[in-house]
Amino acid sequence: MLVNMNSMLREAVKTKRIVAAFNVFGYEDAKAVIDAATECNAPVILMTNRDAVEYMDVKYYAKLYGEMARDAQVPVCIHLDHAKDFNLIVKAMMVGYTSVMYDGSQLPIKENIKNTKEIVKIAKTLGISVEGEIGSVAYSDKQDIKSIYTEPEEAEYFAKETGVDALAVAIGTVHRMQKQEANIQYDRLEKIINLINTPIVIHGSTGVKDEDLIKLRGYNVGKVNIGTALRMAFFKSLKQEMELYPEVFDRTKLFKKPMEEVKKVAMDKMKLLGW
């Protein structure tokens, strides 16, 4: 069923579980993720990131993921991730996305709040959930996105001023880490959750250790974002398939094994998150 992320995140926090949000790039990984969620009887979030938006228009993703979500036996939210462009966010809401993230993390806090509030105002009238970000999670392969740890008092101020449904914070993770080497600042996270009731979002969760994914379930984290782990599983398997069967040129045959591997990774993450 197609839903926004509000009820799924709050229910997850209440039951000390976390909803997995996966970056997907088309039918193959979206199906694998929904199949994994169905087997785990878990809600799931399909995310469209900036790379995906540059590759294909959001209206096509919305049609595809929306129909897949409606047919699913579990709650599925389709979410625009890390969007900075106001027009893109509004377009995503108009074409069928049920959740959006406005990323003003590189802006001064007052400007971030002002822009986020505008998005929230529109989204509320449409029943669409909004994620904001205070602090900034850097990228392992980009130098233009600076790392800024979230200050608890700023998180409190931001959450109260904007009324976002979920708040992404920077507590030690890095986007696109290929190894689980992130050092979570639990003292910082604890200070944040003592000040706000908004479900917390952790970006860059491919780099989070298994034991930390389990531990985070007790810290009001409603959503973790995972992308790199799925991409690595898909393309490692695809490369193996192409080496094993060099004569095969039908991609639907070559994609079967990678889809199975993506499903396995997704299920493993969901189980660690309490499903």
mmCIF file of N, CA and C in Angstrom, residues 83 85-87 89-90 93 100-102 113-125 128-131:
data_model
loop_
_atom_site.group_PDB
_atom_site.id
_atom_site.type_symbol
_atom_site.label_atom_id
_atom_site.label_comp_id
_atom_site.label_asym_id
_atom_site.label_seq_id
_atom_site.Cartn_x
_atom_site.Cartn_y
_atom_site.Cartn_z
ATOM 1 N N ALA A 83 16.765 16.804 -1.649
ATOM 2 C CA ALA A 83 16.408 17.785 -2.679
ATOM 3 C C ALA A 83 16.631 19.205 -2.154
ATOM 4 N N ASP A 85 16.207 21.939 -4.579
ATOM 5 C CA ASP A 85 15.508 22.805 -5.501
ATOM 6 C C ASP A 85 14.003 22.822 -5.193
ATOM 7 N N PHE A 86 13.475 23.993 -4.900
ATOM 8 C CA PHE A 86 12.071 24.138 -4.527
ATOM 9 C C PHE A 86 11.145 23.603 -5.610
ATOM 10 N N ASN A 87 11.435 23.935 -6.861
ATOM 11 C CA ASN A 87 10.575 23.513 -7.969
ATOM 12 C C ASN A 87 10.559 21.997 -8.135
ATOM 13 N N ILE A 89 11.028 19.804 -5.729
ATOM 14 C CA ILE A 89 10.261 19.242 -4.608
ATOM 15 C C ILE A 89 8.764 19.360 -4.865
ATOM 16 N N VAL A 90 8.336 20.535 -5.323
ATOM 17 C CA VAL A 90 6.919 20.725 -5.618
ATOM 18 C C VAL A 90 6.472 19.790 -6.739
ATOM 19 N N MET A 93 5.984 16.307 -5.408
ATOM 20 C CA MET A 93 4.728 16.202 -4.656
ATOM 21 C C MET A 93 3.529 16.136 -5.593
ATOM 22 N N VAL A 100 8.988 13.910 1.020
ATOM 23 C CA VAL A 100 10.102 14.655 0.427
ATOM 24 C C VAL A 100 11.072 15.082 1.522
ATOM 25 N N MET A 101 12.317 15.270 1.120
ATOM 26 C CA MET A 101 13.305 15.853 2.021
ATOM 27 C C MET A 101 13.807 17.156 1.420
ATOM 28 N N TYR A 102 13.699 18.222 2.201
ATOM 29 C CA TYR A 102 14.375 19.455 1.804
ATOM 30 C C TYR A 102 15.715 19.488 2.513
ATOM 31 N N ILE A 113 15.644 27.013 7.983
ATOM 32 C CA ILE A 113 14.318 26.968 8.616
ATOM 33 C C ILE A 113 13.269 27.624 7.725
ATOM 34 N N LYS A 114 13.570 28.795 7.195
ATOM 35 C CA LYS A 114 12.622 29.517 6.342
ATOM 36 C C LYS A 114 12.204 28.667 5.141
ATOM 37 N N ASN A 115 13.177 28.085 4.457
ATOM 38 C CA ASN A 115 12.882 27.277 3.266
ATOM 39 C C ASN A 115 12.127 26.003 3.625
ATOM 40 N N THR A 116 12.547 25.377 4.719
ATOM 41 C CA THR A 116 11.892 24.135 5.143
ATOM 42 C C THR A 116 10.436 24.388 5.499
ATOM 43 N N LYS A 117 10.162 25.487 6.183
ATOM 44 C CA LYS A 117 8.788 25.822 6.561
ATOM 45 C C LYS A 117 7.894 25.997 5.337
ATOM 46 N N GLU A 118 8.427 26.556 4.269
ATOM 47 C CA GLU A 118 7.647 26.729 3.041
ATOM 48 C C GLU A 118 7.261 25.375 2.448
ATOM 49 N N ILE A 119 8.216 24.443 2.478
ATOM 50 C CA ILE A 119 7.944 23.100 1.965
ATOM 51 C C ILE A 119 6.911 22.400 2.837
ATOM 52 N N VAL A 120 7.069 22.508 4.150
ATOM 53 C CA VAL A 120 6.140 21.867 5.087
ATOM 54 C C VAL A 120 4.726 22.385 4.885
ATOM 55 N N LYS A 121 4.591 23.679 4.687
ATOM 56 C CA LYS A 121 3.272 24.292 4.504
ATOM 57 C C LYS A 121 2.535 23.694 3.307
ATOM 58 N N ILE A 122 3.245 23.529 2.199
ATOM 59 C CA ILE A 122 2.641 22.941 0.993
ATOM 60 C C ILE A 122 2.335 21.460 1.217
ATOM 61 N N ALA A 123 3.314 20.753 1.772
ATOM 62 C CA ALA A 123 3.187 19.306 1.941
ATOM 63 C C ALA A 123 2.018 18.924 2.844
ATOM 64 N N LYS A 124 1.811 19.697 3.913
ATOM 65 C CA LYS A 124 0.748 19.374 4.865
ATOM 66 C C LYS A 124 -0.622 19.379 4.193
ATOM 67 N N THR A 125 -0.814 20.290 3.257
ATOM 68 C CA THR A 125 -2.113 20.364 2.577
ATOM 69 C C THR A 125 -2.343 19.170 1.658
ATOM 70 N N ILE A 128 1.516 14.938 2.573
ATOM 71 C CA ILE A 128 2.862 14.447 2.248
ATOM 72 C C ILE A 128 3.795 14.739 3.417
ATOM 73 N N SER A 129 4.629 13.779 3.782
ATOM 74 C CA SER A 129 5.555 13.954 4.891
ATOM 75 C C SER A 129 6.821 14.674 4.436
ATOM 76 N N VAL A 130 7.448 15.377 5.389
ATOM 77 C CA VAL A 130 8.650 16.155 5.083
ATOM 78 C C VAL A 130 9.762 15.825 6.069
ATOM 79 N N GLU A 131 10.939 15.591 5.517
ATOM 80 C CA GLU A 131 12.158 15.407 6.302
ATOM 81 C C GLU A 131 13.035 16.633 6.119
#
